[in-house]
Structure formats: C-alpha cells, structure tokens
Amino acid sequence: MKNILRLITILSISLVAAQQKKQVRAATVGFLNVENLWDTVRSADYIDGTKDISNPAFHRSVPLDSIKYLEVTEKDYAGPWNDEALKGKKVVRIQGGSEEFTPKSSKNYDDKIYKQKLANEAKVISEMGRAYTNTAPVVIGLIEVENRQVMEDLVKEPALAKYDYGVVHYNSYDYRGIDVGFIYQKRRFSPSKSWKKEVKIFGSEGKREYTRDIVVMTGFLDNEKVAFFINHWPSRRGGEAASLPKRNAAAATLKQVMDSVKALDPSTKMFAMGDFNDDPVSPSLKNYLKAVGNPKDLSEENHYLNLMYPLYKNGVASLAYQDSPNLFDQIIVSSNLYAPKKEVRKDYTVFKAEVYAPAYLITKEGNFKGYPFRSWSGDQFTGGYSDHFPAFVVLQKDPTP
C-alpha cells in the first residue's frame, strides 16, 4: 500500500478578509516546478564566448538544424563547461534531454501537448496565493524550464497575460539542458540586477558533473529592496547518502551568494526558494546553509529562517520520492522578514507560507492517489500539472503613511 501524502487544509480566513479590519497591502512570492516544460524543437546550447557573460547571446538555445550556420571555433569541444573556460570560444553543446520532447519521440510531444502544458502551468501560477491577496503572485520562480522561449510563451498565456510578467532566465550547463528562472509583475517589481551562480559538484571518481545554476534577481518590490534566489539542487540519483555531498556543495554556494548580498546591504530582504531535493532537517539546509526552523534560533550567525520547517513537522509534504513523503520544495527568508505574532509593520513581513495543493493538483485514484497530479506517466501525457506541489509565501504590510 502506497504512503499517501498528508495535504494542507487551506484556511478559510484569508488576508483579504483581514483587510476589512485593517488596511493591509499584500504580495505573494512563490515557485513552481513545471515538470519538464520543453518546447517541441530539438535544441542545442550555443556558447559564444566572445560576448559578455551577462549578455543573453553568450549562452543561448538554438534549434539543432541551425548549428550548421553557426561559427564554431572548436567543433568537438568536450569541456570543461563553465563560463570562464569558454571565454573567447564559440562552441555547441547538445542538450541531453531535448530529443525526448519532440513529436518524433516516444512521448509524441507535439504542439497540442505543449500548449496544454503551458495552459496548465499558467493556471496554477495565476491562482497561487489568490485566496489571500485576491490577485496573482508578484514574483514566481520556475524550475525545469528548457529555455527562455518557453518562459516567454508561458507569460503570454491568457491566465497570466494581463499581469504583464517580465522574464529573467540564464542557460545552465545542466546535463539534461533544463534551467531555472523568474517571472515578475513589472508594475510591482523593478529588477536592478540578475546573474547566475554556478554550482560545482563532482561524482564519486572526482569527475565534474553539471547541474542547474542558482539564478539571482535583485530589485525593488513595491519600493522595498529585495533579492530572490531560485534553486534546483542535485537529485538523489545514486542514493541519498552518495548524493548528499552534492547538495551540501549547493547549500554552501547558496549561503555564499546570500551572505554576499547581505554584506552589500543588510536591509535587503531575501528569499531563497526551490526544489532542494532535501527536507528542512537535512544536513545541507541545517548545517551548510544554516537555515533555522524556529525564529527563536535566529542570531547573528544564523540569520536565515526556513518557513517550511513547521509544515514539515506537521507532516506536510510537497512530493513523494521513492514512495515516501518529502518536503523538498521550500522557501527560506532573511530574518528581517520575520515579525513576531505576524505583526503588521510599515514594511513587508511574512504573513503565511504554504504548500499549494488544491484538489485539481492531486491524483484522485490508483497507486498514486493523494500524490501530485504529474504531467507524465512514463511516455504518456496525463493532462496533469507537476510531480511537485508548488509553494508560496504571502507578505503583508501597512501601506498607510
């Protein structure tokens, strides 16, 4: 008998209702694993090392049949794959997973399925946090996107188009060719800078393995200085124990980049989010990122609060890995976003964090009853949404002068 995920009961009292008693401005920040959002065209990465790293042309996805028209300085370049090593070079890297998501593959991944995937993910995003804010999220991190184009297509979907979302995306050297990125409402968030942070991991024989970068986006949310960090840490492939050092390395990298942002301006409010492939109590989160679960444990040394820890202790899960419930999808914030007893201040603080699991995101029957309603069962498209439940945090503040 399969273990069934324990799901959240969404509170009936929303922040919208609370506004009737006290004027509150609210914003939702969250993320969604879109479970292999690929376009239908087999692609390759083209790295033009003559361009500046911050220029999207430095590393971009191109259709496979266009490679013959591109200038290449090393035809059979085999690595290393990192921005520094590729400076001055023009090379092509075939995406490992691209062929799987094409009309000619066993998945029969055609435009019809692609458009349904876009509509499904747009629906979920548009409804995250709506019960509390009466609108769509201001900032959303996206996991498992193939390239910038699928994100551009996503924000044009009818469920999202009216919110005028901008896109931040960088290609990574992930072995499959999947990336992470952000979309944001332009009228409420003004980006000032974005960049990617390479996560260096190695296999048991010391050979470099390529995984997703951490993408960082800084700017102003309703005129408050903020920073967002979207993560998709190395999987548990090969077993939890064998793969743990890779996630420890990712955690150390995230802490380094978060600490550097904090050092530049301690007032910056920070949100680290994503699929960490570990639970809140795992060594990577506790010992390397030093994210605490109890606000009482916040200190000068430990200044990151894991909003998912209380949910984890209450049995909430965001997925089932190898038939066991886990809460890999987490949001971690800087201590300046915490307000005791959810006090409403003049600046944004956390009102509520939630794993979003409405009925339509839950598998209704079969061996996986109670699990996230995923898009794929082997090579068969199910019409579902994702193999992870998304997560979000609702922020609140008093907007009066």
Coordinates of C-alpha atoms in Angstrom, one line a residue:
M1 CA 0.0 0.0 0.0
K2 CA 1.5 3.3 -1.1
N3 CA 2.0 6.0 1.5
I4 CA -0.4 8.9 0.9
L5 CA 0.9 12.5 1.2
R6 CA -0.5 14.5 4.0
L7 CA -2.0 17.6 2.4
I8 CA -2.8 21.0 3.7
T9 CA -6.3 22.2 4.5
I10 CA -6.4 25.7 3.2
L11 CA -7.5 28.2 5.8
S12 CA -10.9 29.7 5.2
I13 CA -9.8 33.1 6.7
S14 CA -7.8 34.9 4.1
L15 CA -5.7 38.0 4.2
V16 CA -8.4 39.6 2.0
A17 CA -10.9 39.2 4.8
A18 CA -8.4 40.6 7.3
Q19 CA -8.2 43.7 5.3
Q20 CA -11.8 44.5 6.3
K21 CA -10.5 45.2 9.8
K22 CA -7.2 46.8 9.0
Q23 CA -5.8 48.1 5.7
V24 CA -3.1 45.8 4.5
R25 CA -1.0 45.6 1.4
A26 CA -0.2 42.0 0.3
A27 CA 2.1 40.3 -2.1
T28 CA 2.6 36.6 -3.0
V29 CA 6.1 35.2 -3.8
G30 CA 6.4 31.6 -4.8
F31 CA 7.8 29.0 -7.1
L32 CA 6.6 26.1 -9.2
N33 CA 8.4 23.0 -10.6
V34 CA 6.8 22.9 -14.1
E35 CA 8.0 19.3 -14.7
N36 CA 9.9 19.4 -17.9
L37 CA 8.5 22.4 -19.7
W38 CA 10.2 21.9 -23.1
D39 CA 9.3 23.2 -26.5
T40 CA 8.8 20.8 -29.3
V41 CA 12.0 21.6 -31.2
R42 CA 15.2 19.6 -30.5
S43 CA 17.8 22.1 -29.4
A44 CA 21.5 22.7 -28.6
D45 CA 23.3 25.3 -26.5
Y46 CA 25.4 27.7 -28.4
I47 CA 28.1 29.4 -26.3
D48 CA 29.6 32.5 -27.8
G49 CA 32.5 33.3 -25.5
T50 CA 33.3 36.5 -27.4
K51 CA 30.2 38.0 -25.7
D52 CA 30.0 39.3 -22.2
I53 CA 28.7 36.7 -19.7
S54 CA 25.7 38.9 -18.8
N55 CA 24.7 39.1 -22.4
P56 CA 22.0 36.5 -23.3
A57 CA 23.8 35.9 -26.5
F58 CA 26.7 34.5 -24.5
H59 CA 24.8 31.2 -23.9
R60 CA 21.6 30.6 -25.8
S61 CA 19.4 27.7 -27.0
V62 CA 19.3 27.2 -30.8
P63 CA 17.4 24.7 -33.0
L64 CA 19.6 21.7 -33.8
D65 CA 19.2 22.3 -37.6
S66 CA 20.6 25.8 -37.3
I67 CA 24.0 24.6 -36.0
K68 CA 25.5 24.3 -39.5
Y69 CA 25.1 28.1 -39.9
L70 CA 26.9 29.0 -36.7
E71 CA 30.5 29.9 -36.4
V72 CA 32.4 27.3 -34.2
T73 CA 36.0 27.6 -33.1
E74 CA 36.3 24.1 -31.7
K75 CA 34.0 21.6 -33.4
D76 CA 34.4 18.7 -30.9
Y77 CA 34.9 20.7 -27.7
A78 CA 34.4 18.3 -24.8
G79 CA 34.7 20.7 -21.8
P80 CA 35.2 22.0 -19.3
W81 CA 31.8 23.6 -19.3
N82 CA 31.9 26.8 -17.4
D83 CA 31.8 30.5 -18.3
E84 CA 35.4 31.2 -17.6
A85 CA 36.8 28.3 -19.6
L86 CA 34.6 29.2 -22.6
K87 CA 35.7 32.8 -22.9
G88 CA 36.9 33.5 -26.4
K89 CA 35.4 30.2 -27.7
K90 CA 32.4 29.5 -29.9
V91 CA 31.1 26.0 -29.3
V92 CA 28.0 23.9 -29.4
R93 CA 26.6 21.6 -26.7
I94 CA 23.8 19.2 -27.5
Q95 CA 21.1 19.2 -24.8
G96 CA 20.8 15.7 -23.3
G97 CA 17.0 15.7 -22.8
S98 CA 15.9 17.7 -25.9
E99 CA 15.2 14.7 -28.1
E100 CA 12.8 13.2 -25.6
F101 CA 10.4 16.1 -26.0
T102 CA 9.7 16.2 -29.7
P103 CA 6.9 15.0 -32.0
K104 CA 9.1 12.1 -33.2
S105 CA 9.9 10.8 -29.7
S106 CA 8.1 8.1 -27.9
K107 CA 6.3 10.8 -26.0
N108 CA 4.7 12.2 -29.2
Y109 CA 5.4 15.6 -27.7
D110 CA 3.6 17.9 -30.2
D111 CA 2.2 21.4 -30.2
K112 CA -1.1 20.2 -28.7
I113 CA 0.6 18.8 -25.6
Y114 CA 3.0 21.8 -25.4
K115 CA 0.1 24.2 -25.4
Q116 CA -1.8 22.2 -22.8
K117 CA 1.3 22.2 -20.6
L118 CA 1.6 26.0 -20.9
A119 CA -2.1 26.4 -20.0
N120 CA -1.8 24.1 -17.0
E121 CA 1.2 25.8 -15.5
A122 CA -0.3 29.2 -16.1
K123 CA -3.5 28.2 -14.3
V124 CA -1.5 27.1 -11.2
I125 CA 0.6 30.2 -11.1
S126 CA -2.3 32.6 -11.5
E127 CA -4.1 31.0 -8.5
M128 CA -1.2 30.8 -6.1
G129 CA -1.9 32.9 -3.1
R130 CA -5.1 34.4 -4.6
A131 CA -7.2 33.3 -1.6
Y132 CA -5.1 35.7 0.5
T133 CA -4.3 38.6 -1.9
N134 CA -7.1 38.4 -4.5
T135 CA -4.5 38.5 -7.3
A136 CA -1.7 36.6 -8.9
P137 CA 1.8 36.3 -7.5
V138 CA 4.2 39.3 -7.8
V139 CA 7.3 37.1 -8.3
I140 CA 7.4 33.4 -9.3
G141 CA 10.5 31.2 -9.6
L142 CA 10.3 28.5 -12.2
I143 CA 12.1 25.1 -12.2
E144 CA 12.6 22.7 -15.1
V145 CA 12.3 25.1 -18.0
E146 CA 14.1 24.3 -21.2
N147 CA 15.0 27.8 -22.3
R148 CA 13.9 31.4 -22.2
Q149 CA 11.4 30.9 -25.0
V150 CA 9.2 28.5 -23.0
M151 CA 9.0 31.2 -20.3
E152 CA 8.1 33.9 -22.8
D153 CA 5.4 31.6 -24.1
L154 CA 4.1 30.9 -20.6
V155 CA 3.7 34.6 -19.6
K156 CA 1.6 35.1 -22.8
E157 CA -1.0 32.5 -21.7
P158 CA -4.4 34.1 -21.1
A159 CA -4.3 33.3 -17.4
L160 CA -1.1 35.4 -17.0
A161 CA -1.0 37.9 -19.8
K162 CA -3.0 40.6 -18.1
Y163 CA -0.4 40.7 -15.3
D164 CA 2.4 41.8 -17.7
Y165 CA 5.1 39.5 -16.4
G166 CA 8.8 40.0 -17.2
V167 CA 11.3 37.2 -17.6
V168 CA 14.7 36.5 -16.1
H169 CA 16.5 33.4 -17.4
Y170 CA 20.0 32.1 -17.9
N171 CA 21.1 28.9 -19.6
S172 CA 22.9 26.5 -17.4
Y173 CA 25.3 23.6 -18.3
D174 CA 22.9 21.1 -16.7
Y175 CA 23.5 17.7 -18.3
R176 CA 19.9 17.4 -19.5
G177 CA 19.5 21.0 -20.6
I178 CA 17.0 22.3 -18.0
D179 CA 17.2 25.6 -16.3
V180 CA 15.6 27.8 -13.6
G181 CA 14.4 31.4 -13.8
F182 CA 11.9 34.0 -12.7
I183 CA 8.8 35.8 -13.9
Y184 CA 7.7 39.0 -12.2
Q185 CA 4.9 41.6 -12.4
K186 CA 6.5 44.7 -14.0
R187 CA 4.2 47.1 -12.3
R188 CA 5.2 46.0 -8.8
F189 CA 8.7 44.6 -9.0
S190 CA 11.6 46.6 -10.7
P191 CA 14.7 44.4 -11.3
S192 CA 18.0 46.1 -10.8
K193 CA 20.4 43.2 -11.4
S194 CA 20.4 39.5 -12.2
W195 CA 23.0 36.8 -12.6
K196 CA 23.6 33.1 -12.3
K197 CA 25.8 31.4 -9.8
E198 CA 27.5 28.2 -10.8
V199 CA 27.1 25.1 -8.6
K200 CA 30.2 22.9 -8.8
I201 CA 29.6 19.3 -8.0
F202 CA 31.7 16.1 -8.5
G203 CA 31.0 12.4 -8.8
S204 CA 32.5 9.6 -6.8
E205 CA 35.5 9.4 -9.1
G206 CA 36.1 13.1 -8.8
K207 CA 34.8 13.9 -12.3
R208 CA 32.9 17.2 -12.7
E209 CA 29.1 16.8 -13.1
Y210 CA 26.9 19.6 -14.5
T211 CA 23.8 20.7 -12.7
R212 CA 21.5 23.7 -12.6
D213 CA 22.8 27.2 -11.6
I214 CA 21.4 29.3 -8.9
V215 CA 19.7 32.3 -10.5
V216 CA 19.7 35.5 -8.5
M217 CA 17.5 38.5 -9.1
T218 CA 17.6 41.7 -7.1
G219 CA 15.4 44.8 -7.3
F220 CA 12.6 46.6 -5.6
L221 CA 9.2 45.1 -4.6
D222 CA 6.8 47.9 -4.1
N223 CA 9.8 50.1 -3.4
E224 CA 11.5 47.7 -0.9
K225 CA 14.9 46.3 -1.7
V226 CA 14.7 42.6 -2.2
A227 CA 16.7 39.6 -3.6
F228 CA 15.5 36.3 -4.9
F229 CA 17.5 33.1 -5.3
I230 CA 15.9 30.2 -7.3
N231 CA 17.4 26.7 -6.8
H232 CA 17.2 23.2 -8.2
W233 CA 19.7 21.2 -6.3
P234 CA 21.3 17.9 -7.4
S235 CA 19.0 15.0 -7.2
R236 CA 19.2 11.9 -5.1
R237 CA 20.2 9.8 -8.0
G238 CA 22.5 7.0 -6.8
G239 CA 21.1 7.2 -3.3
E240 CA 20.6 9.8 -0.6
A241 CA 24.0 9.2 1.1
A242 CA 26.0 9.1 -2.1
S243 CA 24.4 12.3 -3.4
L244 CA 24.3 14.3 -0.2
P245 CA 27.8 15.9 -0.7
K246 CA 26.5 17.4 -3.9
R247 CA 23.6 19.1 -2.1
N248 CA 25.9 20.2 0.7
A249 CA 28.0 21.9 -2.0
A250 CA 24.9 23.6 -3.4
A251 CA 23.9 24.7 0.0
A252 CA 27.4 26.2 0.7
T253 CA 27.2 28.0 -2.7
L254 CA 23.8 29.4 -1.9
K255 CA 24.9 30.6 1.5
Q256 CA 28.0 32.3 0.0
V257 CA 25.9 34.3 -2.5
M258 CA 23.2 35.2 0.0
D259 CA 25.8 36.3 2.5
S260 CA 27.5 38.5 -0.2
V261 CA 24.2 40.2 -1.0
K262 CA 23.5 40.7 2.7
A263 CA 27.0 42.2 3.2
L264 CA 26.4 44.8 0.5
D265 CA 23.2 46.0 2.2
P266 CA 21.9 44.3 5.4
S267 CA 18.5 45.8 4.8
T268 CA 17.9 43.7 1.7
K269 CA 15.1 41.2 2.2
M270 CA 16.0 37.8 0.8
F271 CA 14.0 34.8 -0.5
A272 CA 15.7 31.5 -1.3
M273 CA 13.3 29.1 -2.9
G274 CA 13.2 25.9 -5.0
D275 CA 13.5 22.2 -5.1
F276 CA 16.3 21.4 -2.7
N277 CA 16.0 17.6 -3.0
D278 CA 16.3 17.5 0.8
D279 CA 14.0 18.1 3.7
P280 CA 14.2 21.1 6.1
V281 CA 16.1 18.9 8.6
S282 CA 18.7 17.6 6.2
P283 CA 22.4 18.5 6.8
S284 CA 22.5 20.6 3.6
L285 CA 19.8 23.0 4.9
K286 CA 20.7 22.9 8.6
N287 CA 24.5 22.7 8.7
Y288 CA 25.6 24.2 5.4
L289 CA 23.0 26.9 4.6
K290 CA 22.4 27.2 8.4
A291 CA 18.6 27.8 7.9
V292 CA 16.8 27.5 11.2
G293 CA 13.3 26.3 11.7
N294 CA 12.4 28.3 14.8
P295 CA 12.5 32.1 14.9
K296 CA 14.0 31.9 18.4
D297 CA 17.1 30.4 16.9
L298 CA 17.8 33.4 14.6
S299 CA 21.1 35.0 15.5
E300 CA 23.9 37.0 14.0
E301 CA 25.4 33.7 12.8
N302 CA 22.1 32.1 11.8
H303 CA 20.0 34.7 10.0
Y304 CA 18.0 32.6 7.6
L305 CA 14.6 31.2 8.5
N306 CA 13.1 28.1 6.8
L307 CA 9.4 28.8 6.5
M308 CA 8.7 25.2 5.7
Y309 CA 10.1 23.7 8.9
P310 CA 6.8 24.0 10.8
L311 CA 4.9 22.5 7.9
Y312 CA 7.4 19.6 7.8
K313 CA 7.0 18.9 11.5
N314 CA 3.2 18.8 10.9
G315 CA 3.6 16.1 8.2
V316 CA 3.0 18.3 5.2
A317 CA 4.8 17.1 2.0
S318 CA 5.3 18.5 -1.5
L319 CA 6.0 15.2 -3.3
A320 CA 6.6 11.5 -2.8
Y321 CA 10.2 10.4 -3.5
Q322 CA 10.5 6.6 -3.9
D323 CA 7.0 6.3 -2.3
S324 CA 8.0 8.3 0.8
P325 CA 6.5 11.8 1.5
N326 CA 9.1 14.6 1.5
L327 CA 9.1 18.4 1.7
F328 CA 11.8 19.2 -0.8
D329 CA 10.1 22.4 -2.0
Q330 CA 11.0 25.1 0.4
I331 CA 11.2 28.9 0.9
I332 CA 13.8 30.4 3.2
V333 CA 13.9 34.0 4.1
S334 CA 16.2 36.5 5.8
S335 CA 15.5 37.4 9.4
N336 CA 14.3 40.9 8.6
L337 CA 11.1 39.4 7.0
Y338 CA 10.1 37.8 10.3
A339 CA 7.6 39.7 12.5
P340 CA 6.5 38.2 15.9
K341 CA 2.8 37.2 16.0
K342 CA 2.5 38.3 12.4
E343 CA 2.6 41.9 13.4
V344 CA 1.7 44.3 10.6
R345 CA 4.6 46.7 10.1
K346 CA 5.3 49.6 7.6
D347 CA 7.5 47.2 5.6
Y348 CA 6.9 43.8 4.2
T349 CA 7.0 40.8 6.6
V350 CA 5.8 37.2 6.3
F351 CA 2.1 36.6 6.9
K352 CA 1.9 32.9 5.9
A353 CA 3.8 30.2 4.0
E354 CA 2.0 27.4 2.3
V355 CA 2.5 24.3 0.1
Y356 CA -0.3 24.8 -2.5
A357 CA -2.3 21.7 -3.0
P358 CA -5.8 22.4 -4.3
A359 CA -7.9 19.4 -5.4
Y360 CA -7.1 19.6 -9.1
L361 CA -3.4 19.2 -8.4
I362 CA -3.9 15.9 -6.6
T363 CA -4.1 12.4 -8.2
K364 CA -7.6 11.1 -7.5
E365 CA -7.2 7.3 -7.9
G366 CA -4.8 4.4 -8.5
N367 CA -1.5 3.6 -6.9
F368 CA -0.5 7.3 -6.7
K369 CA -3.8 8.5 -5.1
G370 CA -3.0 11.6 -3.0
Y371 CA 0.2 12.4 -4.8
P372 CA 0.8 15.4 -7.1
F373 CA -1.0 15.1 -10.4
R374 CA 2.0 14.8 -12.6
S375 CA 2.2 15.5 -16.3
W376 CA 3.7 12.2 -17.4
S377 CA 3.2 8.6 -16.6
G378 CA 6.2 7.1 -18.5
D379 CA 5.7 8.3 -22.0
Q380 CA 2.0 9.0 -21.6
F381 CA 0.8 12.6 -21.1
T382 CA -1.7 12.6 -18.3
G383 CA -3.1 16.1 -18.7
G384 CA -1.6 16.8 -15.2
Y385 CA 0.4 19.6 -13.9
S386 CA 3.6 18.6 -12.0
D387 CA 5.2 15.9 -9.8
H388 CA 5.7 18.6 -7.1
F389 CA 3.2 20.8 -5.3
P390 CA 4.3 24.5 -5.5
A391 CA 5.0 26.7 -2.5
F392 CA 4.4 30.3 -1.8
V393 CA 4.7 32.9 0.9
V394 CA 2.3 35.8 1.5
L395 CA 3.7 39.1 2.6
Q396 CA 1.9 41.9 4.3
K397 CA 2.5 45.5 5.3
D398 CA 0.6 48.6 6.5
P399 CA 0.5 50.9 3.5
T400 CA -0.6 54.0 5.4
P401 CA 1.9 56.9 5.7

